[in-house]
mmCIF file of C-alpha atoms in Angstrom:
data_model
loop_
_atom_site.group_PDB
_atom_site.id
_atom_site.type_symbol
_atom_site.label_atom_id
_atom_site.label_comp_id
_atom_site.label_asym_id
_atom_site.label_seq_id
_atom_site.Cartn_x
_atom_site.Cartn_y
_atom_site.Cartn_z
ATOM 1 C CA UNK A 29 100.108 110.130 101.717
ATOM 2 C CA UNK A 30 101.189 106.691 98.846
ATOM 3 C CA UNK A 31 104.088 109.883 96.722
ATOM 4 C CA UNK A 32 107.906 109.394 97.756
ATOM 5 C CA UNK A 33 108.432 112.018 99.735
ATOM 6 C CA UNK A 34 112.076 113.111 101.078
ATOM 7 C CA UNK A 35 114.235 110.971 98.299
ATOM 8 C CA UNK A 36 117.458 111.604 97.474
ATOM 9 C CA UNK A 37 119.729 110.845 95.260
ATOM 10 C CA UNK A 38 122.690 109.384 97.107
ATOM 11 C CA UNK A 39 124.652 112.380 96.243
ATOM 12 C CA UNK A 40 122.380 113.916 98.897
ATOM 13 C CA UNK A 41 121.998 111.327 101.359
ATOM 14 C CA UNK A 42 126.244 110.953 101.611
ATOM 15 C CA UNK A 43 128.128 114.330 101.554
ATOM 16 C CA UNK A 44 131.649 113.992 100.343
ATOM 17 C CA UNK A 45 134.134 114.722 102.360
ATOM 18 C CA UNK A 46 137.680 115.112 101.635
ATOM 19 C CA UNK A 47 139.942 112.919 104.216
ATOM 20 C CA UNK A 48 144.155 111.493 104.790
ATOM 21 C CA UNK A 49 143.498 107.696 104.126
ATOM 22 C CA UNK A 50 146.692 105.471 105.631
ATOM 23 C CA UNK A 51 147.668 102.689 104.584
ATOM 24 C CA UNK A 52 150.706 100.425 103.676
ATOM 25 C CA UNK A 53 151.379 102.385 101.161
ATOM 26 C CA UNK A 54 151.427 106.020 103.114
ATOM 27 C CA UNK A 55 149.103 108.865 103.543
ATOM 28 C CA UNK A 56 147.247 109.601 100.882
ATOM 29 C CA UNK A 57 144.186 112.596 100.549
ATOM 30 C CA UNK A 58 141.040 111.062 98.907
ATOM 31 C CA UNK A 59 137.622 112.512 98.642
ATOM 32 C CA UNK A 60 134.918 110.602 100.678
ATOM 33 C CA UNK A 61 131.349 109.806 101.364
ATOM 34 C CA UNK A 62 129.882 110.681 104.920
ATOM 35 C CA UNK A 63 125.564 109.255 105.644
ATOM 36 C CA UNK A 64 124.061 112.817 105.731
ATOM 37 C CA UNK A 65 121.926 112.663 109.249
ATOM 38 C CA UNK A 66 118.883 115.262 109.561
ATOM 39 C CA UNK A 67 116.164 116.230 112.734
ATOM 40 C CA UNK A 68 112.590 115.340 111.469
ATOM 41 C CA UNK A 69 110.420 116.551 114.082
ATOM 42 C CA UNK A 70 107.055 115.085 114.042
ATOM 43 C CA UNK A 71 103.811 116.769 114.711
ATOM 44 C CA UNK A 72 101.108 115.937 115.622
ATOM 45 C CA UNK A 73 96.872 117.915 115.236
ATOM 46 C CA UNK A 74 99.775 120.575 115.444
ATOM 47 C CA UNK A 75 101.830 120.439 118.516
ATOM 48 C CA UNK A 76 105.304 118.192 118.749
ATOM 49 C CA UNK A 77 105.627 114.905 119.466
ATOM 50 C CA UNK A 78 110.016 113.944 118.795
ATOM 51 C CA UNK A 79 112.241 114.619 116.816
ATOM 52 C CA UNK A 80 113.932 112.052 115.446
ATOM 53 C CA UNK A 81 117.542 111.334 114.289
ATOM 54 C CA UNK A 82 117.564 110.305 110.699
ATOM 55 C CA UNK A 83 118.574 109.149 107.134
ATOM 56 C CA UNK A 84 116.153 112.004 104.630
ATOM 57 C CA UNK A 85 114.422 109.028 102.745
ATOM 58 C CA UNK A 86 111.713 107.537 102.593
ATOM 59 C CA UNK A 87 110.395 109.591 105.370
ATOM 60 C CA UNK A 88 106.761 109.068 104.839
ATOM 61 C CA UNK A 89 107.238 106.124 105.567
ATOM 62 C CA UNK A 90 108.960 107.176 108.557
ATOM 63 C CA UNK A 91 106.581 108.995 110.202
ATOM 64 C CA UNK A 92 103.470 107.174 109.188
ATOM 65 C CA UNK A 93 105.291 103.676 110.482
ATOM 66 C CA UNK A 94 106.314 106.369 113.470
ATOM 67 C CA UNK A 95 103.153 106.312 114.715
ATOM 68 C CA UNK A 96 101.797 103.045 114.639
ATOM 69 C CA UNK A 97 104.435 101.804 116.244
ATOM 70 C CA UNK A 98 103.831 104.108 119.017
ATOM 71 C CA UNK A 99 100.188 103.585 119.006
ATOM 72 C CA UNK A 100 99.719 106.877 117.991
ATOM 73 C CA UNK A 101 97.216 105.391 114.770
ATOM 74 C CA UNK A 102 96.487 101.618 114.637
ATOM 75 C CA UNK A 103 96.242 102.277 110.565
ATOM 76 C CA UNK A 104 95.672 105.109 107.573
ATOM 77 C CA UNK A 105 92.006 105.439 108.477
ATOM 78 C CA UNK A 106 93.487 107.417 111.419
ATOM 79 C CA UNK A 107 95.633 110.347 109.634
ATOM 80 C CA UNK A 108 93.184 112.963 108.210
ATOM 81 C CA UNK A 109 96.074 114.415 105.976
ATOM 82 C CA UNK A 110 99.919 114.566 106.112
ATOM 83 C CA UNK A 111 102.036 116.685 105.004
ATOM 84 C CA UNK A 112 106.240 116.042 105.155
ATOM 85 C CA UNK A 113 109.250 119.049 104.622
ATOM 86 C CA UNK A 114 112.279 118.288 103.588
ATOM 87 C CA UNK A 115 113.294 122.243 104.175
ATOM 88 C CA UNK A 116 111.017 122.901 107.123
ATOM 89 C CA UNK A 117 112.638 119.617 108.734
ATOM 90 C CA UNK A 118 109.130 118.441 109.616
ATOM 91 C CA UNK A 119 106.072 116.476 109.525
ATOM 92 C CA UNK A 120 103.171 117.677 109.326
ATOM 93 C CA UNK A 121 100.188 114.748 111.104
ATOM 94 C CA UNK A 122 96.811 115.490 111.137
ATOM 95 C CA UNK A 123 94.115 112.649 112.368
ATOM 96 C CA UNK A 124 91.122 112.533 111.682
ATOM 97 C CA UNK A 125 90.464 112.678 115.397
ATOM 98 C CA UNK A 126 91.087 116.743 115.988
ATOM 99 C CA UNK A 127 90.759 116.075 119.875
ATOM 100 C CA UNK A 128 92.966 112.972 120.254
ATOM 101 C CA UNK A 129 95.398 113.721 123.261
ATOM 102 C CA UNK A 130 98.946 112.810 122.870
ATOM 103 C CA UNK A 131 100.543 110.159 125.030
ATOM 104 C CA UNK A 132 103.090 110.762 127.863
ATOM 105 C CA UNK A 133 106.581 110.304 127.539
ATOM 106 C CA UNK A 134 108.186 107.632 129.493
ATOM 107 C CA UNK A 135 111.778 106.721 127.853
ATOM 108 C CA UNK A 136 113.827 107.329 124.979
ATOM 109 C CA UNK A 137 115.583 104.797 123.034
ATOM 110 C CA UNK A 138 118.309 104.822 121.452
ATOM 111 C CA UNK A 139 117.414 106.020 117.896
ATOM 112 C CA UNK A 140 115.986 109.115 120.278
ATOM 113 C CA UNK A 141 112.806 108.203 118.879
ATOM 114 C CA UNK A 142 109.952 108.542 122.405
ATOM 115 C CA UNK A 143 108.681 104.538 123.854
ATOM 116 C CA UNK A 144 105.153 104.838 124.544
ATOM 117 C CA UNK A 145 104.322 100.837 124.849
ATOM 118 C CA UNK A 146 106.546 98.485 126.387
ATOM 119 C CA UNK A 147 104.553 94.960 125.875
ATOM 120 C CA UNK A 148 104.793 93.432 123.449
ATOM 121 C CA UNK A 149 101.672 90.764 121.605
ATOM 122 C CA UNK A 150 102.710 86.941 120.538
ATOM 123 C CA UNK A 151 102.689 86.159 117.806
ATOM 124 C CA UNK A 152 101.339 83.263 116.059
ATOM 125 C CA UNK A 153 102.015 81.634 112.779
ATOM 126 C CA UNK A 154 102.918 78.860 111.377
ATOM 127 C CA UNK A 155 106.096 79.901 109.542
ATOM 128 C CA UNK A 156 109.082 77.893 109.396
ATOM 129 C CA UNK A 157 112.272 78.586 107.174
ATOM 130 C CA UNK A 158 115.089 76.523 106.744
ATOM 131 C CA UNK A 159 118.829 78.130 108.010
ATOM 132 C CA UNK A 160 119.993 78.257 104.706
ATOM 133 C CA UNK A 161 116.829 79.966 103.608
ATOM 134 C CA UNK A 162 118.025 82.168 106.240
ATOM 135 C CA UNK A 163 121.695 82.885 105.330
ATOM 136 C CA UNK A 164 120.483 83.191 101.897
ATOM 137 C CA UNK A 165 117.984 86.058 102.569
ATOM 138 C CA UNK A 166 120.905 88.188 104.498
ATOM 139 C CA UNK A 167 122.360 87.073 100.888
ATOM 140 C CA UNK A 168 120.210 89.206 99.426
ATOM 141 C CA UNK A 169 120.343 91.712 102.368
ATOM 142 C CA UNK A 170 124.283 92.602 101.589
ATOM 143 C CA UNK A 171 123.334 92.333 97.834
ATOM 144 C CA UNK A 172 120.299 95.856 98.205
ATOM 145 C CA UNK A 173 122.567 98.177 100.165
ATOM 146 C CA UNK A 174 123.078 101.322 98.125
ATOM 147 C CA UNK A 175 124.760 103.577 101.004
ATOM 148 C CA UNK A 176 126.074 101.097 103.014
ATOM 149 C CA UNK A 177 128.494 100.157 99.585
ATOM 150 C CA UNK A 178 129.459 103.849 99.468
ATOM 151 C CA UNK A 179 129.359 105.120 103.011
ATOM 152 C CA UNK A 180 129.570 103.215 105.510
ATOM 153 C CA UNK A 181 127.663 103.748 109.229
ATOM 154 C CA UNK A 182 124.102 102.808 107.927
ATOM 155 C CA UNK A 183 122.209 100.178 108.673
ATOM 156 C CA UNK A 184 120.489 98.245 106.581
ATOM 157 C CA UNK A 185 116.631 96.170 107.580
ATOM 158 C CA UNK A 186 114.150 94.204 105.751
ATOM 159 C CA UNK A 187 110.763 92.300 105.351
ATOM 160 C CA UNK A 188 110.925 89.219 103.318
ATOM 161 C CA UNK A 189 109.257 85.813 102.568
ATOM 162 C CA UNK A 190 111.620 82.573 102.812
ATOM 163 C CA UNK A 191 112.785 83.142 98.950
ATOM 164 C CA UNK A 192 113.015 87.307 98.384
ATOM 165 C CA UNK A 193 112.872 90.605 100.270
ATOM 166 C CA UNK A 194 109.614 92.492 99.907
ATOM 167 C CA UNK A 195 110.677 95.805 101.653
ATOM 168 C CA UNK A 196 114.261 97.194 102.527
ATOM 169 C CA UNK A 197 115.038 100.682 104.301
ATOM 170 C CA UNK A 198 117.774 102.190 104.820
ATOM 171 C CA UNK A 199 119.462 104.243 108.034
ATOM 172 C CA UNK A 200 121.564 105.727 110.305
ATOM 173 C CA UNK A 201 119.242 104.578 113.490
ATOM 174 C CA UNK A 202 118.641 100.532 112.524
ATOM 175 C CA UNK A 203 115.294 101.949 114.969
ATOM 176 C CA UNK A 204 113.684 103.742 111.522
ATOM 177 C CA UNK A 205 114.308 101.020 109.243
ATOM 178 C CA UNK A 206 111.691 99.191 111.254
ATOM 179 C CA UNK A 207 109.416 102.082 111.277
ATOM 180 C CA UNK A 208 110.297 102.490 107.602
ATOM 181 C CA UNK A 209 109.107 99.423 106.378
ATOM 182 C CA UNK A 210 106.234 99.379 108.987
ATOM 183 C CA UNK A 211 104.982 102.455 106.965
ATOM 184 C CA UNK A 212 105.710 100.772 103.384
ATOM 185 C CA UNK A 213 103.898 98.019 104.376
ATOM 186 C CA UNK A 214 101.051 99.981 105.671
ATOM 187 C CA UNK A 215 100.968 102.859 102.400
ATOM 188 C CA UNK A 216 101.614 100.185 100.333
ATOM 189 C CA UNK A 217 98.503 97.809 101.248
ATOM 190 C CA UNK A 218 101.736 95.114 102.343
ATOM 191 C CA UNK A 219 100.777 92.243 105.768
ATOM 192 C CA UNK A 220 103.680 91.964 107.012
ATOM 193 C CA UNK A 221 102.070 89.188 109.216
ATOM 194 C CA UNK A 222 104.392 85.914 108.566
ATOM 195 C CA UNK A 223 106.781 87.601 106.767
ATOM 196 C CA UNK A 224 110.889 87.430 108.023
ATOM 197 C CA UNK A 225 112.982 90.906 109.390
ATOM 198 C CA UNK A 226 116.524 90.763 108.404
ATOM 199 C CA UNK A 227 118.699 93.399 109.931
ATOM 200 C CA UNK A 228 121.972 94.579 110.017
ATOM 201 C CA UNK A 229 121.804 96.209 113.549
ATOM 202 C CA UNK A 230 121.818 94.686 117.216
ATOM 203 C CA UNK A 231 118.657 93.542 118.701
ATOM 204 C CA UNK A 232 117.367 94.783 121.073
ATOM 205 C CA UNK A 233 114.292 93.757 123.451
ATOM 206 C CA UNK A 234 112.853 97.736 121.660
ATOM 207 C CA UNK A 235 113.613 96.779 118.070
ATOM 208 C CA UNK A 236 112.041 93.058 119.194
ATOM 209 C CA UNK A 237 109.004 94.503 119.838
ATOM 210 C CA UNK A 238 108.028 97.116 117.181
ATOM 211 C CA UNK A 239 108.764 93.509 115.124
ATOM 212 C CA UNK A 240 106.457 91.769 117.230
ATOM 213 C CA UNK A 241 104.361 94.503 116.644
ATOM 214 C CA UNK A 242 104.499 93.455 112.799
ATOM 215 C CA UNK A 243 103.688 89.745 113.500
ATOM 216 C CA UNK A 244 106.450 88.823 111.985
ATOM 217 C CA UNK A 245 107.298 85.488 113.774
ATOM 218 C CA UNK A 246 111.409 85.341 112.822
ATOM 219 C CA UNK A 247 113.470 88.279 113.507
ATOM 220 C CA UNK A 248 117.545 87.413 111.799
ATOM 221 C CA UNK A 249 120.408 89.721 112.708
ATOM 222 C CA UNK A 250 123.913 89.714 111.394
ATOM 223 C CA UNK A 251 125.341 91.365 115.608
ATOM 224 C CA UNK A 252 124.085 89.377 117.989
ATOM 225 C CA UNK A 253 121.407 90.544 120.264
ATOM 226 C CA UNK A 254 121.061 91.599 124.024
ATOM 227 C CA UNK A 255 119.619 89.136 126.397
ATOM 228 C CA UNK A 256 115.873 91.185 126.903
ATOM 229 C CA UNK A 257 115.599 90.738 123.565
ATOM 230 C CA UNK A 258 115.967 87.253 123.535
ATOM 231 C CA UNK A 259 114.004 86.920 126.610
ATOM 232 C CA UNK A 260 110.918 88.580 125.171
ATOM 233 C CA UNK A 261 111.481 86.585 122.331
ATOM 234 C CA UNK A 262 111.167 83.214 124.258
ATOM 235 C CA UNK A 263 107.876 85.060 125.021
ATOM 236 C CA UNK A 264 106.519 85.947 122.424
ATOM 237 C CA UNK A 265 106.690 83.334 120.389
ATOM 238 C CA UNK A 266 109.730 84.446 117.669
ATOM 239 C CA UNK A 267 112.767 82.932 116.682
ATOM 240 C CA UNK A 268 115.349 84.619 116.988
ATOM 241 C CA UNK A 269 118.696 84.751 114.794
ATOM 242 C CA UNK A 270 121.977 86.273 115.474
ATOM 243 C CA UNK A 271 125.394 85.985 113.899
ATOM 244 C CA UNK A 272 123.848 85.202 110.467
ATOM 245 C CA UNK A 273 126.489 85.414 107.860
ATOM 246 C CA UNK A 274 128.225 83.310 104.850
ATOM 247 C CA UNK A 275 127.409 79.709 106.514
ATOM 248 C CA UNK A 276 126.982 79.795 109.778
ATOM 249 C CA UNK A 277 124.223 81.079 112.345
ATOM 250 C CA UNK A 278 122.627 81.178 116.084
ATOM 251 C CA UNK A 279 119.565 80.082 117.514
ATOM 252 C CA UNK A 280 118.896 82.525 120.284
ATOM 253 C CA UNK A 281 114.688 81.448 120.866
ATOM 254 C CA UNK A 282 112.378 78.809 119.452
ATOM 255 C CA UNK A 283 114.732 77.091 117.279
ATOM 256 C CA UNK A 284 111.874 75.241 115.683
ATOM 257 C CA UNK A 285 111.096 77.463 113.600
ATOM 258 C CA UNK A 286 114.250 77.248 111.766
ATOM 259 C CA UNK A 287 113.770 73.599 111.763
ATOM 260 C CA UNK A 288 116.013 72.606 114.419
ATOM 261 C CA UNK A 289 114.035 69.984 117.292
ATOM 262 C CA UNK A 290 116.851 68.613 119.013
ATOM 263 C CA UNK A 291 116.644 70.159 123.077
#
């Protein structure tokens, strides 16, 4: 399962499209790259679980991360085998328990994936990062983007310590990027605990819950979070940081994790 399944080169991820571009110099016909999306259906013990709209990169990580995030598995020991087929647009997963009863779909997230658990796990961590460390990491995130500079239209997320990025994932779905990070951590034996979670996408309550399950005590985005995410972060012990770009950032919860001691 540790083989990189579904990894394509940039040409395979972003289609070469002819378009007409307008600027001060007038109209110009040119070629551009745009993100290519696919529908991936995950089967568990021969039963269809969910269909996810995603980018065809690191699909094995996406599948494992999704199953873990939704509570279908608690670790790699719960997976007997997995086959990911790009041609068939499916992932066929067999659990160690062949009689496992799949959970009932409760609601759909904006990624199109199902959400079975809505209660977060409180984060227990002593991690503290300075604002300059956070801003430096966000700069590293921008520098390590591969697909976005070429085509736009995708999100990038990363797991890091206070100095360097450890895992980076890109996808048309911001939720998918966190699932890919979770899956890569499981398959590569990387602990996400006491790490920072960085993202270019808006942090919603679903995104915050995924970070909480990874026990990431600091979650950072270059955009604003939702009110629900802020309330969850306050309850779960997570420092939620938004508008992190250039030399500025905003901390919405637990500012002490960013060395801010003001009341």
